[in-house]
Amino acid sequence: MPTVDEFAGYERIRPGAADRIITMAEKSLDAEIEAQRTSNEVAAKDHKAQNICMIIATTAYSILPIIGFGSAVVCAALGQSVAAAFGALIGAVTAGPQIIQEIRKKR
């Protein structure tokens, strides 16, 4: 914003100029506030999407070993040794990192 003396000079040269300058400053501030509000909304939506993805990934990571071992048991009971081996392998591979992580926490 111009100083008071500059406002007076603008007003002498062009009556109403000071009011136009103030109006422009107000519009600029309103635009800045709106841009910040929009940015905050986008960030909030992005954060919510990240949270949903994290919940899905965590749930899948927790349930996959159980499903693998469960399918191995069912396949073994049905006499499907190859399928049982794959189910056991999937369960072991997905449970392995979780087991290692828990062991490291206890040390």
mmCIF file of C-alpha atoms in Angstrom:
data_model
loop_
_atom_site.group_PDB
_atom_site.id
_atom_site.type_symbol
_atom_site.label_atom_id
_atom_site.label_comp_id
_atom_site.label_asym_id
_atom_site.label_seq_id
_atom_site.Cartn_x
_atom_site.Cartn_y
_atom_site.Cartn_z
ATOM 1 C CA MET A 1 0.000 0.000 0.000
ATOM 2 C CA PRO A 2 1.236 3.495 -0.749
ATOM 3 C CA THR A 3 2.006 5.944 2.013
ATOM 4 C CA VAL A 4 -0.527 8.607 3.017
ATOM 5 C CA ASP A 5 1.388 11.265 1.038
ATOM 6 C CA GLU A 6 1.415 9.061 -2.053
ATOM 7 C CA PHE A 7 -2.334 8.462 -1.693
ATOM 8 C CA ALA A 8 -2.876 12.215 -1.540
ATOM 9 C CA GLY A 9 -0.722 12.673 -4.649
ATOM 10 C CA TYR A 10 -2.664 10.022 -6.559
ATOM 11 C CA GLU A 11 -5.929 11.626 -5.469
ATOM 12 C CA ARG A 12 -4.774 15.088 -6.663
ATOM 13 C CA ILE A 13 -3.759 13.728 -10.057
ATOM 14 C CA ARG A 14 -6.803 11.528 -10.530
ATOM 15 C CA PRO A 15 -9.772 11.895 -8.171
ATOM 16 C CA GLY A 16 -10.958 8.462 -6.949
ATOM 17 C CA ALA A 17 -7.546 6.845 -7.507
ATOM 18 C CA ALA A 18 -7.016 6.207 -3.794
ATOM 19 C CA ASP A 19 -10.335 4.360 -3.578
ATOM 20 C CA ARG A 20 -9.420 2.289 -6.642
ATOM 21 C CA ILE A 21 -6.059 1.362 -5.069
ATOM 22 C CA ILE A 22 -7.774 0.237 -1.865
ATOM 23 C CA THR A 23 -10.335 -1.763 -3.872
ATOM 24 C CA MET A 24 -7.529 -3.474 -5.816
ATOM 25 C CA ALA A 25 -5.736 -4.334 -2.569
ATOM 26 C CA GLU A 26 -8.943 -5.802 -1.116
ATOM 27 C CA LYS A 27 -9.562 -7.900 -4.239
ATOM 28 C CA SER A 28 -5.972 -9.128 -4.167
ATOM 29 C CA LEU A 29 -6.312 -10.134 -0.514
ATOM 30 C CA ASP A 30 -9.631 -11.898 -1.214
ATOM 31 C CA ALA A 31 -8.005 -13.835 -4.072
ATOM 32 C CA GLU A 32 -5.092 -14.806 -1.844
ATOM 33 C CA ILE A 33 -7.439 -16.021 0.904
ATOM 34 C CA GLU A 34 -9.455 -18.063 -1.630
ATOM 35 C CA ALA A 35 -6.279 -19.624 -3.066
ATOM 36 C CA GLN A 36 -5.131 -20.614 0.428
ATOM 37 C CA ARG A 37 -8.554 -22.082 1.249
ATOM 38 C CA THR A 38 -8.519 -24.130 -1.966
ATOM 39 C CA SER A 39 -4.984 -25.301 -1.247
ATOM 40 C CA ASN A 40 -6.012 -26.393 2.250
ATOM 41 C CA GLU A 41 -9.003 -28.328 0.863
ATOM 42 C CA VAL A 42 -6.815 -30.139 -1.668
ATOM 43 C CA ALA A 43 -4.266 -30.998 1.035
ATOM 44 C CA ALA A 44 -7.027 -32.335 3.305
ATOM 45 C CA LYS A 45 -8.433 -34.546 0.526
ATOM 46 C CA ASP A 46 -4.934 -35.813 -0.277
ATOM 47 C CA HIS A 47 -4.285 -36.607 3.388
ATOM 48 C CA LYS A 48 -7.598 -38.484 3.622
ATOM 49 C CA ALA A 49 -6.732 -40.540 0.509
ATOM 50 C CA GLN A 50 -3.326 -41.397 1.974
ATOM 51 C CA ASN A 51 -4.973 -42.546 5.204
ATOM 52 C CA ILE A 52 -7.386 -44.798 3.322
ATOM 53 C CA CYS A 53 -4.527 -46.325 1.313
ATOM 54 C CA MET A 54 -2.543 -46.915 4.503
ATOM 55 C CA ILE A 55 -5.500 -48.681 6.141
ATOM 56 C CA ILE A 56 -5.980 -50.924 3.097
ATOM 57 C CA ALA A 57 -2.272 -51.771 2.883
ATOM 58 C CA THR A 58 -1.985 -52.454 6.613
ATOM 59 C CA THR A 59 -5.062 -54.662 6.597
ATOM 60 C CA ALA A 60 -3.845 -56.635 3.580
ATOM 61 C CA TYR A 61 -0.376 -56.992 5.108
ATOM 62 C CA SER A 62 -1.905 -58.347 8.322
ATOM 63 C CA ILE A 63 -4.409 -60.718 6.729
ATOM 64 C CA LEU A 64 -2.329 -62.170 3.857
ATOM 65 C CA PRO A 65 -0.281 -64.592 6.025
ATOM 66 C CA ILE A 66 -3.458 -65.953 7.597
ATOM 67 C CA ILE A 67 -5.034 -66.459 4.185
ATOM 68 C CA GLY A 68 -1.869 -68.163 2.888
ATOM 69 C CA PHE A 69 -1.611 -70.583 5.784
ATOM 70 C CA GLY A 70 -5.373 -71.173 5.772
ATOM 71 C CA SER A 71 -5.390 -72.005 2.078
ATOM 72 C CA ALA A 72 -2.413 -74.340 2.635
ATOM 73 C CA VAL A 73 -4.343 -76.235 5.300
ATOM 74 C CA VAL A 74 -7.469 -76.505 3.138
ATOM 75 C CA CYS A 75 -5.496 -77.582 0.059
ATOM 76 C CA ALA A 76 -3.538 -80.137 2.075
ATOM 77 C CA ALA A 77 -6.801 -81.553 3.466
ATOM 78 C CA LEU A 78 -8.133 -81.864 -0.099
ATOM 79 C CA GLY A 79 -4.984 -83.630 -1.279
ATOM 80 C CA GLN A 80 -3.667 -80.724 -3.366
ATOM 81 C CA SER A 81 -0.026 -80.836 -2.320
ATOM 82 C CA VAL A 82 1.258 -78.303 -4.897
ATOM 83 C CA ALA A 83 -1.430 -75.769 -3.982
ATOM 84 C CA ALA A 84 -0.781 -76.404 -0.284
ATOM 85 C CA ALA A 85 2.933 -75.773 -0.831
ATOM 86 C CA PHE A 86 2.203 -72.470 -2.614
ATOM 87 C CA GLY A 87 -0.205 -71.392 0.151
ATOM 88 C CA ALA A 88 2.371 -72.227 2.820
ATOM 89 C CA LEU A 89 5.057 -70.360 0.837
ATOM 90 C CA ILE A 90 2.847 -67.279 0.506
ATOM 91 C CA GLY A 91 2.061 -67.381 4.225
ATOM 92 C CA ALA A 92 5.721 -67.786 5.167
ATOM 93 C CA VAL A 93 6.950 -65.058 2.817
ATOM 94 C CA THR A 94 4.374 -62.539 4.023
ATOM 95 C CA ALA A 95 4.650 -63.480 7.698
ATOM 96 C CA GLY A 96 8.462 -63.523 7.682
ATOM 97 C CA PRO A 97 9.002 -59.748 7.713
ATOM 98 C CA GLN A 98 6.394 -59.347 10.454
ATOM 99 C CA ILE A 99 8.087 -61.984 12.610
ATOM 100 C CA ILE A 100 11.526 -60.429 12.080
ATOM 101 C CA GLN A 101 10.165 -57.002 12.961
ATOM 102 C CA GLU A 102 8.653 -58.297 16.210
ATOM 103 C CA ILE A 103 11.889 -60.052 17.154
ATOM 104 C CA ARG A 104 13.874 -56.844 16.574
ATOM 105 C CA LYS A 105 11.457 -54.858 18.734
ATOM 106 C CA LYS A 106 12.079 -57.149 21.711
ATOM 107 C CA ARG A 107 15.854 -56.703 21.606
#
